PDB file of C-alpha atoms in Angstrom:
ATOM      1  CA  MET A1283    -117.989 347.763  87.307  1.00  0.00           C
ATOM      2  CA  ILE A1284    -119.334 346.740  90.643  1.00  0.00           C
ATOM      3  CA  ARG A1285    -117.633 344.201  92.888  1.00  0.00           C
ATOM      4  CA  TYR A1286    -119.628 342.509  95.677  1.00  0.00           C
ATOM      5  CA  ASP A1287    -118.014 340.431  98.453  1.00  0.00           C
ATOM      6  CA  VAL A1288    -119.206 339.148 101.817  1.00  0.00           C
ATOM      7  CA  THR A1289    -116.744 338.414 104.636  1.00  0.00           C
ATOM      8  CA  ASP A1290    -117.395 338.345 108.374  1.00  0.00           C
ATOM      9  CA  ALA A1291    -121.169 339.349 107.735  1.00  0.00           C
ATOM     10  CA  VAL A1292    -119.951 342.563 105.997  1.00  0.00           C
ATOM     11  CA  ALA A1293    -120.987 343.190 102.329  1.00  0.00           C
ATOM     12  CA  THR A1294    -118.294 345.159 100.562  1.00  0.00           C
ATOM     13  CA  ILE A1295    -119.549 347.025  97.413  1.00  0.00           C
ATOM     14  CA  THR A1296    -116.887 348.444  95.295  1.00  0.00           C
ATOM     15  CA  LEU A1297    -117.158 350.799  92.526  1.00  0.00           C
ATOM     16  CA  ASP A1298    -114.862 349.524  89.987  1.00  0.00           C
ATOM     17  CA  ARG A1299    -114.134 351.875  87.037  1.00  0.00           C
ATOM     18  CA  PRO A1300    -110.734 353.209  88.275  1.00  0.00           C
ATOM     19  CA  ASP A1301    -109.849 354.663  84.767  1.00  0.00           C
ATOM     20  CA  ALA A1302    -112.971 356.784  84.877  1.00  0.00           C
ATOM     21  CA  MET A1303    -112.736 357.660  88.701  1.00  0.00           C
ATOM     22  CA  ASN A1304    -115.555 355.428  89.292  1.00  0.00           C
ATOM     23  CA  SER A1305    -117.880 357.808  87.674  1.00  0.00           C
ATOM     24  CA  LEU A1306    -121.565 356.733  87.218  1.00  0.00           C
ATOM     25  CA  THR A1307    -123.204 355.554  84.129  1.00  0.00           C
ATOM     26  CA  ALA A1308    -126.695 354.418  83.952  1.00  0.00           C
ATOM     27  CA  GLU A1309    -125.330 350.719  83.830  1.00  0.00           C
ATOM     28  CA  VAL A1310    -123.142 351.341  86.888  1.00  0.00           C
ATOM     29  CA  LYS A1311    -126.000 352.981  88.855  1.00  0.00           C
ATOM     30  CA  ALA A1312    -128.356 350.138  88.151  1.00  0.00           C
ATOM     31  CA  ALA A1313    -125.721 347.540  89.123  1.00  0.00           C
ATOM     32  CA  LEU A1314    -125.076 349.462  92.428  1.00  0.00           C
ATOM     33  CA  LEU A1315    -128.786 349.670  93.189  1.00  0.00           C
ATOM     34  CA  ASP A1316    -128.812 345.861  92.597  1.00  0.00           C
ATOM     35  CA  ALA A1317    -125.842 345.352  94.974  1.00  0.00           C
ATOM     36  CA  LEU A1318    -127.301 347.387  97.689  1.00  0.00           C
ATOM     37  CA  ARG A1319    -130.563 345.535  97.444  1.00  0.00           C
ATOM     38  CA  ARG A1320    -128.816 342.292  97.721  1.00  0.00           C
ATOM     39  CA  ALA A1321    -127.010 343.331 100.837  1.00  0.00           C
ATOM     40  CA  ALA A1322    -130.221 344.811 102.476  1.00  0.00           C
ATOM     41  CA  GLU A1323    -132.066 341.623 101.791  1.00  0.00           C
ATOM     42  CA  SER A1324    -129.275 339.064 102.673  1.00  0.00           C
ATOM     43  CA  PRO A1325    -129.743 337.557 106.141  1.00  0.00           C
ATOM     44  CA  GLU A1326    -125.888 336.787 106.035  1.00  0.00           C
ATOM     45  CA  VAL A1327    -125.147 340.534 105.801  1.00  0.00           C
ATOM     46  CA  ARG A1328    -125.202 342.676 109.001  1.00  0.00           C
ATOM     47  CA  ALA A1329    -123.251 345.741 107.782  1.00  0.00           C
ATOM     48  CA  VAL A1330    -122.206 347.278 104.526  1.00  0.00           C
ATOM     49  CA  LEU A1331    -118.998 348.790 103.363  1.00  0.00           C
ATOM     50  CA  LEU A1332    -118.950 351.078 100.178  1.00  0.00           C
ATOM     51  CA  THR A1333    -115.745 352.090  98.640  1.00  0.00           C
ATOM     52  CA  GLY A1334    -114.182 352.743  95.150  1.00  0.00           C
ATOM     53  CA  SER A1335    -111.234 351.170  93.410  1.00  0.00           C
ATOM     54  CA  GLY A1336    -108.115 353.182  92.347  1.00  0.00           C
ATOM     55  CA  ARG A1337    -107.510 356.711  93.361  1.00  0.00           C
ATOM     56  CA  ALA A1338    -111.178 357.941  93.550  1.00  0.00           C
ATOM     57  CA  PHE A1339    -114.155 357.152  95.646  1.00  0.00           C
ATOM     58  CA  CYS A1340    -116.585 358.233  93.013  1.00  0.00           C
ATOM     59  CA  ALA A1341    -116.470 361.296  90.644  1.00  0.00           C
ATOM     60  CA  GLY A1342    -120.113 361.473  90.227  1.00  0.00           C
ATOM     61  CA  GLN A1343    -122.090 361.310  87.116  1.00  0.00           C
ATOM     62  CA  ASP A1344    -120.271 360.172  84.043  1.00  0.00           C
ATOM     63  CA  LEU A1345    -120.266 363.465  82.283  1.00  0.00           C
ATOM     64  CA  ARG A1346    -119.708 361.803  78.790  1.00  0.00           C
ATOM     65  CA  GLU A1347    -122.920 359.868  79.040  1.00  0.00           C
ATOM     66  CA  HIS A1348    -124.557 362.902  80.453  1.00  0.00           C
ATOM     67  CA  ALA A1349    -123.348 365.178  77.552  1.00  0.00           C
ATOM     68  CA  ALA A1350    -124.591 362.706  75.103  1.00  0.00           C
ATOM     69  CA  ASN A1351    -128.135 362.614  76.673  1.00  0.00           C
ATOM     70  CA  LEU A1352    -128.236 366.449  76.461  1.00  0.00           C
ATOM     71  CA  GLU A1353    -127.057 366.535  72.788  1.00  0.00           C
ATOM     72  CA  ALA A1354    -129.902 364.061  71.978  1.00  0.00           C
ATOM     73  CA  GLY A1355    -132.397 366.028  73.771  1.00  0.00           C
ATOM     74  CA  ARG A1356    -132.929 363.591  76.640  1.00  0.00           C
ATOM     75  CA  GLY A1357    -131.990 365.973  79.350  1.00  0.00           C
ATOM     76  CA  LEU A1358    -131.227 363.880  82.409  1.00  0.00           C
ATOM     77  CA  ALA A1359    -132.681 360.893  81.101  1.00  0.00           C
ATOM     78  CA  ASN A1360    -134.694 360.502  84.231  1.00  0.00           C
ATOM     79  CA  THR A1361    -131.542 359.316  86.119  1.00  0.00           C
ATOM     80  CA  VAL A1362    -132.300 361.282  89.258  1.00  0.00           C
ATOM     81  CA  ARG A1363    -135.597 359.464  89.850  1.00  0.00           C
ATOM     82  CA  GLU A1364    -134.804 356.052  88.389  1.00  0.00           C
ATOM     83  CA  HIS A1365    -131.247 355.667  89.888  1.00  0.00           C
ATOM     84  CA  TYR A1366    -129.861 358.306  92.334  1.00  0.00           C
ATOM     85  CA  ASN A1367    -133.132 358.621  94.445  1.00  0.00           C
ATOM     86  CA  PRO A1368    -133.633 354.825  95.111  1.00  0.00           C
ATOM     87  CA  ILE A1369    -129.911 354.410  95.796  1.00  0.00           C
ATOM     88  CA  VAL A1370    -129.656 357.107  98.521  1.00  0.00           C
ATOM     89  CA  GLU A1371    -132.974 356.154  99.947  1.00  0.00           C
ATOM     90  CA  LEU A1372    -131.928 352.466 100.345  1.00  0.00           C
ATOM     91  CA  ILE A1373    -128.526 353.484 101.978  1.00  0.00           C
ATOM     92  CA  THR A1374    -130.234 355.850 104.403  1.00  0.00           C
ATOM     93  CA  THR A1375    -133.125 353.568 105.360  1.00  0.00           C
ATOM     94  CA  MET A1376    -131.418 350.141 105.136  1.00  0.00           C
ATOM     95  CA  ALA A1377    -131.882 348.350 108.422  1.00  0.00           C
ATOM     96  CA  LYS A1378    -128.118 347.830 108.609  1.00  0.00           C
ATOM     97  CA  PRO A1379    -125.262 350.386 109.100  1.00  0.00           C
ATOM     98  CA  VAL A1380    -123.485 351.486 106.082  1.00  0.00           C
ATOM     99  CA  VAL A1381    -119.818 352.582 106.309  1.00  0.00           C
ATOM    100  CA  ALA A1382    -118.080 354.618 103.368  1.00  0.00           C
ATOM    101  CA  ALA A1383    -114.400 354.169 102.859  1.00  0.00           C
ATOM    102  CA  VAL A1384    -113.545 357.331 101.040  1.00  0.00           C
ATOM    103  CA  ASN A1385    -110.362 356.503  99.319  1.00  0.00           C
ATOM    104  CA  GLY A1386    -109.911 359.567  97.178  1.00  0.00           C
ATOM    105  CA  VAL A1387    -112.146 362.133  95.268  1.00  0.00           C
ATOM    106  CA  ALA A1388    -115.770 362.161  96.087  1.00  0.00           C
ATOM    107  CA  ALA A1389    -117.399 364.641  93.757  1.00  0.00           C
ATOM    108  CA  GLY A1390    -121.090 365.610  93.003  1.00  0.00           C
ATOM    109  CA  ALA A1391    -123.261 362.423  93.340  1.00  0.00           C
ATOM    110  CA  GLY A1392    -120.191 360.670  94.525  1.00  0.00           C
ATOM    111  CA  ALA A1393    -120.032 362.934  97.452  1.00  0.00           C
ATOM    112  CA  SER A1394    -123.646 362.582  98.027  1.00  0.00           C
ATOM    113  CA  LEU A1395    -123.126 358.726  98.284  1.00  0.00           C
ATOM    114  CA  ALA A1396    -120.727 359.203 100.900  1.00  0.00           C
ATOM    115  CA  PHE A1397    -122.882 361.595 102.905  1.00  0.00           C
ATOM    116  CA  ALA A1398    -125.805 359.113 102.785  1.00  0.00           C
ATOM    117  CA  CYS A1399    -123.811 356.496 104.641  1.00  0.00           C
ATOM    118  CA  ASP A1400    -123.967 356.338 108.315  1.00  0.00           C
ATOM    119  CA  LEU A1401    -120.144 356.597 108.932  1.00  0.00           C
ATOM    120  CA  ARG A1402    -117.386 357.905 106.722  1.00  0.00           C
ATOM    121  CA  ILE A1403    -113.591 356.770 107.049  1.00  0.00           C
ATOM    122  CA  ALA A1404    -111.540 359.127 104.845  1.00  0.00           C
ATOM    123  CA  SER A1405    -108.178 358.744 103.363  1.00  0.00           C
ATOM    124  CA  GLU A1406    -105.820 361.809 104.030  1.00  0.00           C
ATOM    125  CA  LYS A1407    -106.043 362.249 100.224  1.00  0.00           C
ATOM    126  CA  ALA A1408    -109.683 362.378 100.175  1.00  0.00           C
ATOM    127  CA  ARG A1409    -111.431 365.270  98.730  1.00  0.00           C
ATOM    128  CA  PHE A1410    -115.157 366.230  98.630  1.00  0.00           C
ATOM    129  CA  ALA A1411    -116.614 368.485  96.022  1.00  0.00           C
ATOM    130  CA  LEU A1412    -120.089 369.664  95.585  1.00  0.00           C
ATOM    131  CA  ALA A1413    -119.744 370.510  92.013  1.00  0.00           C
ATOM    132  CA  PHE A1414    -123.326 370.835  90.986  1.00  0.00           C
ATOM    133  CA  ALA A1415    -123.494 374.692  90.592  1.00  0.00           C
ATOM    134  CA  GLY A1416    -120.399 374.778  88.667  1.00  0.00           C
ATOM    135  CA  ILE A1417    -122.165 372.927  85.730  1.00  0.00           C
ATOM    136  CA  GLY A1418    -125.481 374.796  86.238  1.00  0.00           C
ATOM    137  CA  LEU A1419    -127.242 372.154  88.277  1.00  0.00           C
ATOM    138  CA  ALA A1420    -128.952 371.864  91.683  1.00  0.00           C
ATOM    139  CA  PRO A1421    -127.617 369.204  94.160  1.00  0.00           C
ATOM    140  CA  ASP A1422    -129.077 365.662  93.817  1.00  0.00           C
ATOM    141  CA  SER A1423    -128.682 362.250  95.440  1.00  0.00           C
ATOM    142  CA  GLY A1424    -129.951 363.643  98.729  1.00  0.00           C
ATOM    143  CA  ALA A1425    -127.039 366.142  99.205  1.00  0.00           C
ATOM    144  CA  SER A1426    -129.552 368.850 100.347  1.00  0.00           C
ATOM    145  CA  TRP A1427    -130.791 366.511 102.919  1.00  0.00           C
ATOM    146  CA  THR A1428    -127.616 364.828 104.264  1.00  0.00           C
ATOM    147  CA  LEU A1429    -125.099 367.492 104.124  1.00  0.00           C
ATOM    148  CA  GLN A1430    -126.858 370.009 106.242  1.00  0.00           C
ATOM    149  CA  ARG A1431    -127.558 367.520 108.887  1.00  0.00           C
ATOM    150  CA  LEU A1432    -123.743 366.773 109.069  1.00  0.00           C
ATOM    151  CA  VAL A1433    -122.542 370.439 109.050  1.00  0.00           C
ATOM    152  CA  GLY A1434    -125.562 372.675 109.538  1.00  0.00           C
ATOM    153  CA  PRO A1435    -127.621 374.687 106.959  1.00  0.00           C
ATOM    154  CA  GLY A1436    -125.256 377.660 106.663  1.00  0.00           C
ATOM    155  CA  ARG A1437    -122.210 375.610 106.005  1.00  0.00           C
ATOM    156  CA  ALA A1438    -123.945 373.369 103.636  1.00  0.00           C
ATOM    157  CA  ALA A1439    -125.265 376.249 101.584  1.00  0.00           C
ATOM    158  CA  GLU A1440    -121.589 377.547 101.506  1.00  0.00           C
ATOM    159  CA  LEU A1441    -120.287 374.327 100.318  1.00  0.00           C
ATOM    160  CA  MET A1442    -122.939 373.907  97.649  1.00  0.00           C
ATOM    161  CA  LEU A1443    -123.045 377.380  96.264  1.00  0.00           C
ATOM    162  CA  LEU A1444    -119.284 377.910  96.164  1.00  0.00           C
ATOM    163  CA  GLY A1445    -118.519 374.365  95.063  1.00  0.00           C
ATOM    164  CA  GLU A1446    -115.025 374.617  96.628  1.00  0.00           C
ATOM    165  CA  PRO A1447    -113.216 371.396  97.330  1.00  0.00           C
ATOM    166  CA  LEU A1448    -113.118 370.176 100.856  1.00  0.00           C
ATOM    167  CA  ASP A1449    -110.001 368.331 101.836  1.00  0.00           C
ATOM    168  CA  ALA A1450    -109.910 365.533 104.342  1.00  0.00           C
ATOM    169  CA  SER A1451    -108.689 367.527 107.361  1.00  0.00           C
ATOM    170  CA  ARG A1452    -111.331 370.278 106.874  1.00  0.00           C
ATOM    171  CA  ALA A1453    -113.954 367.467 106.285  1.00  0.00           C
ATOM    172  CA  LEU A1454    -113.034 366.151 109.769  1.00  0.00           C
ATOM    173  CA  GLU A1455    -113.069 369.521 111.466  1.00  0.00           C
ATOM    174  CA  LEU A1456    -116.669 370.169 110.022  1.00  0.00           C
ATOM    175  CA  GLY A1457    -117.892 366.703 110.981  1.00  0.00           C
ATOM    176  CA  VAL A1458    -118.372 365.425 107.360  1.00  0.00           C
ATOM    177  CA  VAL A1459    -116.204 362.366 108.143  1.00  0.00           C
ATOM    178  CA  THR A1460    -115.907 360.143 111.183  1.00  0.00           C
ATOM    179  CA  ARG A1461    -112.142 359.662 110.923  1.00  0.00           C
ATOM    180  CA  VAL A1462    -109.001 360.380 108.645  1.00  0.00           C
ATOM    181  CA  VAL A1463    -106.427 357.928 108.218  1.00  0.00           C
ATOM    182  CA  PRO A1464    -103.287 357.503 105.996  1.00  0.00           C
ATOM    183  CA  ALA A1465    -104.158 356.514 102.497  1.00  0.00           C
ATOM    184  CA  ASP A1466    -102.888 352.971 102.754  1.00  0.00           C
ATOM    185  CA  GLU A1467    -104.935 352.231 105.941  1.00  0.00           C
ATOM    186  CA  VAL A1468    -108.367 353.638 104.818  1.00  0.00           C
ATOM    187  CA  LEU A1469    -109.808 350.350 103.672  1.00  0.00           C
ATOM    188  CA  LYS A1470    -108.465 348.321 106.416  1.00  0.00           C
ATOM    189  CA  THR A1471    -109.814 350.858 109.029  1.00  0.00           C
ATOM    190  CA  ALA A1472    -113.166 350.967 107.402  1.00  0.00           C
ATOM    191  CA  GLN A1473    -113.317 347.198 107.126  1.00  0.00           C
ATOM    192  CA  GLU A1474    -112.496 346.833 110.907  1.00  0.00           C
ATOM    193  CA  LEU A1475    -115.291 349.380 111.698  1.00  0.00           C
ATOM    194  CA  ALA A1476    -117.731 347.500 109.578  1.00  0.00           C
ATOM    195  CA  VAL A1477    -116.906 344.166 111.140  1.00  0.00           C
ATOM    196  CA  ARG A1478    -117.397 345.723 114.612  1.00  0.00           C
ATOM    197  CA  LEU A1479    -120.831 346.967 113.414  1.00  0.00           C
ATOM    198  CA  ALA A1480    -121.742 343.542 112.052  1.00  0.00           C
ATOM    199  CA  GLN A1481    -120.896 341.932 115.316  1.00  0.00           C
ATOM    200  CA  GLY A1482    -123.194 344.413 117.178  1.00  0.00           C
ATOM    201  CA  PRO A1483    -126.963 344.539 117.869  1.00  0.00           C
ATOM    202  CA  THR A1484    -128.279 344.808 114.258  1.00  0.00           C
ATOM    203  CA  LEU A1485    -131.916 345.445 115.344  1.00  0.00           C
ATOM    204  CA  ALA A1486    -130.952 348.286 117.670  1.00  0.00           C
ATOM    205  CA  TYR A1487    -128.838 349.852 114.781  1.00  0.00           C
ATOM    206  CA  ALA A1488    -131.703 349.698 112.458  1.00  0.00           C
ATOM    207  CA  ALA A1489    -133.982 351.242 115.158  1.00  0.00           C
ATOM    208  CA  THR A1490    -131.292 354.064 115.805  1.00  0.00           C
ATOM    209  CA  LYS A1491    -131.133 354.809 112.025  1.00  0.00           C
ATOM    210  CA  ARG A1492    -135.083 354.995 111.843  1.00  0.00           C
ATOM    211  CA  ALA A1493    -135.112 357.151 115.104  1.00  0.00           C
ATOM    212  CA  LEU A1494    -132.574 359.696 113.934  1.00  0.00           C
ATOM    213  CA  ALA A1495    -134.143 360.168 110.517  1.00  0.00           C
ATOM    214  CA  PHE A1496    -137.550 360.592 111.963  1.00  0.00           C
ATOM    215  CA  ALA A1497    -136.512 363.061 114.683  1.00  0.00           C
ATOM    216  CA  ALA A1498    -134.898 365.247 112.097  1.00  0.00           C
ATOM    217  CA  ALA A1499    -138.112 366.204 110.601  1.00  0.00           C
ATOM    218  CA  HIS A1500    -140.674 365.781 113.507  1.00  0.00           C
ATOM    219  CA  PRO A1501    -141.325 367.524 116.784  1.00  0.00           C
ATOM    220  CA  LEU A1502    -140.326 366.100 120.062  1.00  0.00           C
ATOM    221  CA  ARG A1503    -143.629 364.729 121.226  1.00  0.00           C
ATOM    222  CA  GLU A1504    -143.702 362.549 117.993  1.00  0.00           C
ATOM    223  CA  SER A1505    -140.072 361.627 118.295  1.00  0.00           C
ATOM    224  CA  LEU A1506    -140.517 360.497 121.926  1.00  0.00           C
ATOM    225  CA  ALA A1507    -143.555 358.318 120.876  1.00  0.00           C
ATOM    226  CA  LEU A1508    -141.575 356.716 118.087  1.00  0.00           C
ATOM    227  CA  GLU A1509    -138.631 356.088 120.554  1.00  0.00           C
ATOM    228  CA  ALA A1510    -141.048 354.347 122.894  1.00  0.00           C
ATOM    229  CA  ASP A1511    -142.250 352.115 120.075  1.00  0.00           C
ATOM    230  CA  LEU A1512    -138.682 351.331 118.973  1.00  0.00           C
ATOM    231  CA  GLN A1513    -137.613 350.481 122.497  1.00  0.00           C
ATOM    232  CA  ASP A1514    -140.600 348.031 122.885  1.00  0.00           C
ATOM    233  CA  ALA A1515    -139.527 346.303 119.868  1.00  0.00           C
ATOM    234  CA  CYS A1516    -135.919 346.137 120.627  1.00  0.00           C
ATOM    235  CA  ALA A1517    -136.788 345.104 124.262  1.00  0.00           C
ATOM    236  CA  ALA A1518    -138.487 342.033 122.845  1.00  0.00           C
ATOM    237  CA  SER A1519    -135.487 340.888 120.930  1.00  0.00           C
ATOM    238  CA  GLN A1520    -133.267 337.923 121.892  1.00  0.00           C
ATOM    239  CA  ASP A1521    -130.161 340.229 121.574  1.00  0.00           C
ATOM    240  CA  HIS A1522    -131.522 342.609 124.389  1.00  0.00           C
ATOM    241  CA  LEU A1523    -132.343 339.655 126.629  1.00  0.00           C
ATOM    242  CA  ASP A1524    -128.907 337.950 125.973  1.00  0.00           C
ATOM    243  CA  ALA A1525    -127.087 341.401 126.545  1.00  0.00           C
ATOM    244  CA  THR A1526    -128.932 341.980 129.763  1.00  0.00           C
ATOM    245  CA  ARG A1527    -127.860 338.613 131.108  1.00  0.00           C
ATOM    246  CA  SER A1528    -124.301 339.095 130.155  1.00  0.00           C
ATOM    247  CA  PHE A1529    -124.155 342.524 131.681  1.00  0.00           C
ATOM    248  CA  LEU A1530    -125.335 341.041 134.891  1.00  0.00           C
ATOM    249  CA  ALA A1531    -122.840 338.206 134.680  1.00  0.00           C
ATOM    250  CA  LYS A1532    -120.114 340.799 133.878  1.00  0.00           C
ATOM    251  CA  GLU A1533    -119.586 339.065 130.570  1.00  0.00           C
ATOM    252  CA  ARG A1534    -119.172 340.534 127.070  1.00  0.00           C
ATOM    253  CA  PRO A1535    -122.391 340.244 125.017  1.00  0.00           C
ATOM    254  CA  VAL A1536    -122.524 338.377 121.717  1.00  0.00           C
ATOM    255  CA  PHE A1537    -125.156 339.653 119.441  1.00  0.00           C
ATOM    256  CA  HIS A1538    -126.794 337.617 116.655  1.00  0.00           C
ATOM    257  CA  GLY A1539    -128.948 340.311 115.134  1.00  0.00           C
ATOM    258  CA  ARG A1540    -132.342 338.869 116.289  1.00  0.00           C
TER     259      ARG A1540
END
């Protein structure tokens, strides 16, 4: 249900339930969290690529499993706290860049997973749907936090309250995705981007992710203080020293993530 491969320092994590549009059961979510932890902790991995197999990126929660839980009186079966929250927190705080290759439909929690990634390459056939309100639920998996940072609070409210699908071209126009490419090029394009990031200054990328997340919820003075601390840490890295020498020598820097 989850495929995990490492090539060129990129861990590719593929949701692999194509017959169910890669919808998320408890078992799939646990496996996805394990794969993300593996990528985050592995020294050989310097970037992560998240995608889905078949015609969907991820259709969100498996509603058959969800309906069974409701009928049995288990409600949400604590899946938001046990699965979704740790998955999204790990994607957003991982000290490595995460790229989503959105190859098709991304609905509900599936859309939230894509929004949590640092960059999103979308197929021209991709569609995003915040379908939570349509089944009487509030958003989960961090969508209330990530989406408004991508499109602004007013547009995020519109997308969530109305639940109308967002096609790839409109998603690009609103800033939801980084790039839209033909369907047969989406994985290749996302892989090339992930490899580029894997060859970059890993420590600086981690610091950038941390600075952006912090500044989104803190005033300028505190954000400036954190920036100074992060700059001090990056300036002490071997990558920064080597890149400065390369710049002065008019050579292309080679980063090693240390």
